[in-house]
Amino acid sequence: MNNGLTLSELVLEVTNACHYRCIHCSTVGGLPLANELTQEERLRVVRDACTLGLRELRLLGGDPLLRMQETFDLVSEANKWGLLRTHICTSAAQESLDWISSLKAFTPIQVSADASIYGAKPCIHDAITLHPGSFDRLLSSSREAVKVGFDLSWNFVWMKPNFADLIPVVRLASEIGIKRVRVLRLMLNGRAKENRSFLELPPELEGRCHEVVQILEENDNGVELAYSKPLSFLLKKARMGTVEPCGAGCSQLVVQADGIVLPCVGMKGLPEMVIGNVREDNLVDILSRAGTLHTSKLSHELDECPAVLFQKGERLVQVAPSQGRG
């Protein structure tokens, strides 16, 4: 019984293993965790999510493509259950580009991917990944995706070291044929918290974000711009727009590589926001528990992303599961 609950989006971290050691990484990606879920446990999570009316499966890491076959099997399982959309977030660091055509071949499920880009030149991008040559690998994967018609977008995390590079990145996307660039607000967890003074946008740069976005939106470059929910809240303050309330915990769950469940990736590193573990609880109970967080109401009333508020020290303890609301 699902008690009328619906899980629209499941974020499943396949592994913490990653090719790179990006200085802002929320998962502190690099080495796999000692207690990562087994593949059978991951498959069970996908099946359970599908019984809750799942609309989109998002596979993250680390880099899920470091577990290539497991990732393909998860997509295949979702396909068997009739899921229509799966999305993969990757560093696009694989030497072989066969993964692109392999993912495109899945049907009827639609598989898409995001690849992270941090600058329009190697000197900026590689300085963030800490891996020389990562920029060139990203461009090789991107050109191959365009060539075969695979839906690959770029993610750009807006930080102090690359603040001036968003416009050149969008221009580069247009030149290559990438149709969508999603701009993300820096979340102060994981390595970003450790490197906060170097990465966090100072108030004067935060205040200019809407100006840069306006310039991009006024230029017809054939690239669609999308924004993470936390960034949308930041832009709203200058653009006087409206932002849909946060859905963390209401219709979205994040399952970490070790099975721990959070309302959203922005709440990583906050023990009080842990709402379960798929090794110990079923998704129905976890989703029901997550609903007590009232993140939608909070985001509307406070006009800000709840994860950002938590990360900046405003703990909002009245909504934390560990405070007896679970």
Short mmCIF file of C-alpha atoms in Angstrom, two decimals:
data_model
loop_
_atom_site.label_atom_id
_atom_site.label_comp_id
_atom_site.label_asym_id
_atom_site.label_seq_id
_atom_site.Cartn_x
_atom_site.Cartn_y
_atom_site.Cartn_z
CA MET A 1 0.00 0.00 0.00
CA ASN A 2 1.31 3.45 -0.88
CA ASN A 3 -1.29 5.37 1.17
CA GLY A 4 -1.91 7.72 -1.73
CA LEU A 5 1.70 8.93 -1.79
CA THR A 6 3.37 9.79 -5.09
CA LEU A 7 7.10 9.97 -5.70
CA SER A 8 7.65 12.07 -8.82
CA GLU A 9 11.45 12.11 -8.82
CA LEU A 10 14.00 9.73 -7.37
CA VAL A 11 17.64 10.76 -7.22
CA LEU A 12 19.74 7.61 -6.86
CA GLU A 13 23.47 7.92 -6.35
CA VAL A 14 24.92 4.83 -7.99
CA THR A 15 28.37 5.26 -6.45
CA ASN A 16 30.56 7.84 -4.81
CA ALA A 17 33.41 6.90 -7.16
CA CYS A 18 34.43 9.59 -9.61
CA HIS A 19 37.24 10.34 -12.05
CA TYR A 20 37.71 13.80 -10.59
CA ARG A 21 37.99 15.57 -7.22
CA CYS A 22 36.08 18.77 -8.02
CA ILE A 23 36.70 21.45 -5.41
CA HIS A 24 32.97 22.13 -4.88
CA CYS A 25 31.63 18.54 -4.99
CA SER A 26 28.68 18.05 -2.63
CA THR A 27 29.24 14.29 -2.42
CA VAL A 28 33.00 14.59 -1.94
CA GLY A 29 33.22 12.31 -4.95
CA GLY A 30 36.34 10.30 -5.64
CA LEU A 31 36.66 6.99 -3.86
CA PRO A 32 33.67 4.66 -3.52
CA LEU A 33 32.11 4.42 -0.07
CA ALA A 34 32.93 1.29 1.90
CA ASN A 35 29.24 0.45 2.41
CA GLU A 36 27.66 1.30 -0.93
CA LEU A 37 24.39 -0.37 -1.88
CA THR A 38 24.60 -3.61 -3.80
CA GLN A 39 23.17 -3.68 -7.29
CA GLU A 40 20.23 -5.77 -6.10
CA GLU A 41 19.49 -3.15 -3.45
CA ARG A 42 19.60 -0.41 -6.09
CA LEU A 43 17.27 -2.38 -8.36
CA ARG A 44 14.83 -2.85 -5.47
CA VAL A 45 14.83 0.88 -4.81
CA VAL A 46 14.00 1.56 -8.46
CA ARG A 47 11.18 -0.99 -8.42
CA ASP A 48 9.74 0.41 -5.18
CA ALA A 49 9.91 3.93 -6.58
CA CYS A 50 8.05 2.86 -9.72
CA THR A 51 5.21 1.47 -7.59
CA LEU A 52 4.90 4.99 -6.12
CA GLY A 53 4.19 6.48 -9.54
CA LEU A 54 7.74 7.56 -10.33
CA ARG A 55 8.00 9.95 -13.27
CA GLU A 56 11.74 10.48 -13.49
CA LEU A 57 14.77 8.54 -12.29
CA ARG A 58 17.93 10.59 -11.91
CA LEU A 59 21.20 8.65 -11.59
CA LEU A 60 24.04 10.53 -9.94
CA GLY A 61 27.38 9.89 -8.25
CA GLY A 62 30.27 10.38 -8.03
CA ASP A 63 29.93 9.41 -11.63
CA PRO A 64 27.39 6.66 -12.35
CA LEU A 65 29.22 5.82 -15.57
CA LEU A 66 32.10 4.49 -13.50
CA ARG A 67 29.58 1.73 -12.80
CA MET A 68 28.65 1.50 -16.46
CA GLN A 69 26.92 -1.89 -16.55
CA GLU A 70 25.10 -1.30 -13.26
CA THR A 71 23.85 2.04 -14.59
CA PHE A 72 22.63 0.47 -17.82
CA ASP A 73 20.87 -2.25 -15.81
CA LEU A 74 19.12 0.36 -13.66
CA VAL A 75 17.88 2.13 -16.78
CA SER A 76 16.74 -1.20 -18.18
CA GLU A 77 14.85 -2.02 -14.98
CA ALA A 78 13.11 1.35 -15.04
CA ASN A 79 12.24 0.72 -18.68
CA LYS A 80 10.65 -2.62 -17.77
CA TRP A 81 8.44 -0.88 -15.24
CA GLY A 82 7.20 1.60 -17.83
CA LEU A 83 9.12 4.64 -16.65
CA LEU A 84 9.26 7.21 -19.43
CA ARG A 85 12.28 9.27 -18.43
CA THR A 86 15.71 8.67 -16.93
CA HIS A 87 18.43 11.28 -16.53
CA ILE A 88 22.12 10.69 -15.82
CA CYS A 89 24.57 13.23 -14.39
CA THR A 90 28.16 12.55 -15.41
CA SER A 91 31.57 14.13 -15.72
CA ALA A 92 31.71 12.73 -19.28
CA ALA A 93 35.25 11.57 -18.61
CA GLN A 94 35.12 8.14 -20.25
CA GLU A 95 37.82 7.52 -22.85
CA SER A 96 35.44 5.42 -24.92
CA LEU A 97 32.38 7.29 -26.19
CA ASP A 98 30.29 4.17 -26.72
CA TRP A 99 28.15 5.03 -23.66
CA ILE A 100 26.49 7.79 -25.65
CA SER A 101 25.06 5.61 -28.40
CA SER A 102 24.27 2.87 -25.86
CA LEU A 103 22.10 5.21 -23.81
CA LYS A 104 20.45 6.63 -26.91
CA ALA A 105 19.46 3.10 -27.95
CA PHE A 106 17.14 2.56 -24.99
CA THR A 107 13.46 2.60 -25.92
CA PRO A 108 10.71 3.51 -25.23
CA ILE A 109 12.24 5.16 -22.18
CA GLN A 110 13.87 8.50 -22.93
CA VAL A 111 17.40 8.74 -21.56
CA SER A 112 19.19 12.08 -21.28
CA ALA A 113 22.31 13.26 -19.52
CA ASP A 114 23.98 16.30 -18.03
CA ALA A 115 27.73 16.83 -18.23
CA SER A 116 29.35 19.35 -15.93
CA ILE A 117 31.24 22.27 -17.42
CA TYR A 118 32.88 24.93 -15.29
CA GLY A 119 34.48 27.26 -17.80
CA ALA A 120 34.88 27.96 -21.50
CA LYS A 121 38.62 27.27 -21.36
CA PRO A 122 40.71 24.41 -19.96
CA CYS A 123 42.50 26.68 -17.51
CA ILE A 124 39.25 27.35 -15.63
CA HIS A 125 37.45 24.03 -16.04
CA ASP A 126 40.47 21.86 -15.23
CA ALA A 127 41.34 23.99 -12.20
CA ILE A 128 37.94 23.09 -10.71
CA THR A 129 38.03 19.38 -11.58
CA LEU A 130 41.71 19.21 -10.54
CA HIS A 131 42.27 17.00 -13.57
CA PRO A 132 44.26 18.25 -16.59
CA GLY A 133 42.57 17.25 -19.81
CA SER A 134 39.07 17.08 -18.33
CA PHE A 135 37.88 19.99 -20.50
CA ASP A 136 39.01 18.30 -23.71
CA ARG A 137 37.29 15.03 -22.71
CA LEU A 138 34.07 16.91 -22.03
CA LEU A 139 34.13 18.54 -25.45
CA SER A 140 34.83 15.19 -27.14
CA SER A 141 31.80 13.63 -25.44
CA SER A 142 29.67 16.67 -26.25
CA ARG A 143 30.55 16.63 -29.94
CA GLU A 144 29.82 12.89 -30.11
CA ALA A 145 26.43 13.41 -28.44
CA VAL A 146 25.51 16.09 -30.96
CA LYS A 147 26.72 13.85 -33.79
CA VAL A 148 24.51 10.87 -32.82
CA GLY A 149 21.57 12.98 -31.63
CA PHE A 150 21.77 12.09 -27.94
CA ASP A 151 20.14 14.51 -25.49
CA LEU A 152 23.17 15.83 -23.61
CA SER A 153 22.98 19.10 -21.70
CA TRP A 154 25.57 21.02 -19.73
CA ASN A 155 25.49 21.90 -16.05
CA PHE A 156 27.31 25.03 -14.94
CA VAL A 157 27.82 25.65 -11.21
CA TRP A 158 28.14 29.41 -10.69
CA MET A 159 31.11 30.17 -8.41
CA LYS A 160 33.53 33.01 -7.80
CA PRO A 161 36.37 31.47 -9.92
CA ASN A 162 34.12 31.08 -12.99
CA PHE A 163 31.61 33.88 -12.52
CA ALA A 164 32.64 35.65 -15.74
CA ASP A 165 32.54 32.45 -17.77
CA LEU A 166 28.80 31.75 -17.97
CA ILE A 167 28.31 33.83 -21.12
CA PRO A 168 31.33 32.25 -22.90
CA VAL A 169 30.12 28.78 -21.84
CA VAL A 170 26.70 29.40 -23.39
CA ARG A 171 28.41 30.72 -26.52
CA LEU A 172 30.55 27.57 -26.68
CA ALA A 173 27.44 25.40 -26.25
CA SER A 174 25.87 27.15 -29.22
CA GLU A 175 28.98 26.58 -31.35
CA ILE A 176 29.09 22.86 -30.54
CA GLY A 177 25.36 22.29 -30.79
CA ILE A 178 24.48 21.70 -27.12
CA LYS A 179 20.88 22.82 -26.80
CA ARG A 180 20.53 23.34 -23.06
CA VAL A 181 22.68 24.81 -20.27
CA ARG A 182 21.44 24.49 -16.71
CA VAL A 183 22.88 27.03 -14.30
CA LEU A 184 23.25 25.86 -10.71
CA ARG A 185 23.69 27.83 -7.52
CA LEU A 186 26.65 26.75 -5.42
CA MET A 187 25.48 24.65 -2.48
CA LEU A 188 27.68 24.94 0.59
CA ASN A 189 28.04 21.29 1.47
CA GLY A 190 30.76 18.72 0.83
CA ARG A 191 33.96 20.22 -0.54
CA ALA A 192 32.22 23.52 -1.23
CA LYS A 193 31.89 24.03 2.51
CA GLU A 194 35.61 23.39 2.96
CA ASN A 195 36.46 25.83 0.14
CA ARG A 196 33.72 28.34 0.88
CA SER A 197 35.92 31.44 1.04
CA PHE A 198 37.36 30.68 -2.39
CA LEU A 199 34.13 29.58 -4.10
CA GLU A 200 31.17 31.47 -2.65
CA LEU A 201 29.89 34.44 -4.63
CA PRO A 202 30.28 37.65 -2.63
CA PRO A 203 27.19 39.88 -2.37
CA GLU A 204 28.32 42.15 -5.20
CA LEU A 205 28.54 39.20 -7.60
CA GLU A 206 25.29 37.66 -6.36
CA GLY A 207 23.67 41.00 -7.14
CA ARG A 208 24.91 40.83 -10.74
CA CYS A 209 23.60 37.34 -11.47
CA HIS A 210 20.29 38.60 -12.83
CA GLU A 211 22.10 41.04 -15.14
CA VAL A 212 24.15 38.23 -16.68
CA VAL A 213 21.06 36.06 -17.05
CA GLN A 214 19.17 38.93 -18.67
CA ILE A 215 21.94 39.42 -21.24
CA LEU A 216 21.84 35.73 -22.11
CA GLU A 217 18.06 35.60 -22.35
CA GLU A 218 18.00 38.60 -24.67
CA ASN A 219 20.43 36.93 -27.08
CA ASP A 220 18.99 34.39 -29.49
CA ASN A 221 21.81 31.85 -29.47
CA GLY A 222 19.73 28.70 -29.81
CA VAL A 223 20.61 27.51 -26.31
CA GLU A 224 17.88 26.97 -23.73
CA LEU A 225 18.73 28.27 -20.26
CA ALA A 226 17.46 26.43 -17.21
CA TYR A 227 18.08 27.21 -13.56
CA SER A 228 18.31 25.11 -10.43
CA LYS A 229 15.58 25.83 -7.88
CA PRO A 230 18.04 27.43 -5.41
CA LEU A 231 19.29 29.78 -8.13
CA SER A 232 15.73 30.62 -9.14
CA PHE A 233 15.08 31.86 -5.61
CA LEU A 234 18.18 34.07 -5.84
CA LEU A 235 17.18 35.49 -9.23
CA LYS A 236 13.61 36.10 -8.09
CA LYS A 237 14.73 38.79 -5.67
CA ALA A 238 16.00 40.95 -8.53
CA ARG A 239 13.60 39.88 -11.27
CA MET A 240 10.39 40.10 -9.21
CA GLY A 241 9.30 36.77 -10.60
CA THR A 242 7.65 33.78 -9.01
CA VAL A 243 9.24 30.47 -8.09
CA GLU A 244 7.37 27.24 -7.54
CA PRO A 245 7.70 26.08 -3.93
CA CYS A 246 10.40 23.58 -3.05
CA GLY A 247 9.39 19.96 -3.63
CA ALA A 248 12.11 18.36 -1.52
CA GLY A 249 10.63 15.52 0.49
CA CYS A 250 7.18 16.18 -0.91
CA SER A 251 7.59 14.46 -4.25
CA GLN A 252 11.37 13.99 -4.43
CA LEU A 253 13.78 11.80 -2.50
CA VAL A 254 17.55 11.41 -2.69
CA VAL A 255 19.09 8.00 -1.99
CA GLN A 256 22.80 8.26 -1.34
CA ALA A 257 25.25 5.61 -2.46
CA ASP A 258 25.18 4.11 1.05
CA GLY A 259 21.38 3.99 1.22
CA ILE A 260 20.83 7.05 3.40
CA VAL A 261 17.82 9.09 2.25
CA LEU A 262 17.58 12.89 2.21
CA PRO A 263 14.92 15.29 0.91
CA CYS A 264 17.38 16.85 -1.57
CA VAL A 265 21.04 16.88 -2.52
CA GLY A 266 21.40 20.35 -1.01
CA MET A 267 20.91 18.86 2.46
CA LYS A 268 23.93 16.59 2.31
CA GLY A 269 26.10 16.80 5.38
CA LEU A 270 23.16 17.71 7.62
CA PRO A 271 22.54 14.68 9.86
CA GLU A 272 19.33 16.18 11.21
CA MET A 273 17.81 16.00 7.72
CA VAL A 274 18.30 12.26 7.26
CA ILE A 275 14.85 10.72 6.83
CA GLY A 276 15.73 7.05 6.55
CA ASN A 277 17.84 4.35 4.97
CA VAL A 278 16.57 2.08 2.21
CA ARG A 279 18.30 -0.85 3.91
CA GLU A 280 16.09 -0.40 6.95
CA ASP A 281 12.91 1.33 5.75
CA ASN A 282 10.62 1.05 2.74
CA LEU A 283 10.12 4.04 0.46
CA VAL A 284 6.46 4.47 1.46
CA ASP A 285 7.39 5.05 5.10
CA ILE A 286 10.32 7.27 4.16
CA LEU A 287 8.22 9.41 1.82
CA SER A 288 5.51 9.70 4.45
CA ARG A 289 8.10 10.82 7.00
CA ALA A 290 9.58 13.32 4.56
CA GLY A 291 6.20 14.98 4.15
CA THR A 292 6.41 16.28 7.71
CA LEU A 293 9.23 18.62 6.68
CA HIS A 294 6.85 21.07 4.99
CA THR A 295 9.64 22.35 2.72
CA SER A 296 7.10 23.67 0.21
CA LYS A 297 5.48 25.87 2.84
CA LEU A 298 8.84 27.01 4.19
CA SER A 299 10.23 27.97 0.78
CA HIS A 300 7.10 29.99 0.06
CA GLU A 301 7.08 31.78 3.41
CA LEU A 302 10.83 32.45 3.60
CA ASP A 303 11.27 33.11 -0.13
CA GLU A 304 14.43 31.01 -0.19
CA CYS A 305 15.66 27.48 -0.77
CA PRO A 306 15.46 25.64 2.58
CA ALA A 307 18.76 23.87 1.91
CA VAL A 308 20.52 27.22 1.50
CA LEU A 309 19.07 28.41 4.80
CA PHE A 310 20.28 25.28 6.57
CA GLN A 311 23.75 25.55 5.07
CA LYS A 312 24.12 29.15 6.15
CA GLY A 313 23.38 28.23 9.75
CA GLU A 314 19.70 29.10 10.05
CA ARG A 315 18.85 25.62 11.21
CA LEU A 316 15.05 25.77 11.15
CA VAL A 317 15.13 22.97 13.71
CA GLN A 318 11.36 22.89 13.89
CA VAL A 319 11.25 20.93 10.65
CA ALA A 320 14.15 18.55 11.16
CA PRO A 321 13.13 14.88 11.37
CA SER A 322 15.45 14.37 14.33
CA GLN A 323 13.38 16.85 16.29
CA GLY A 324 10.50 14.46 16.63
CA ARG A 325 8.55 15.27 13.50
CA GLY A 326 9.34 11.94 11.80
#
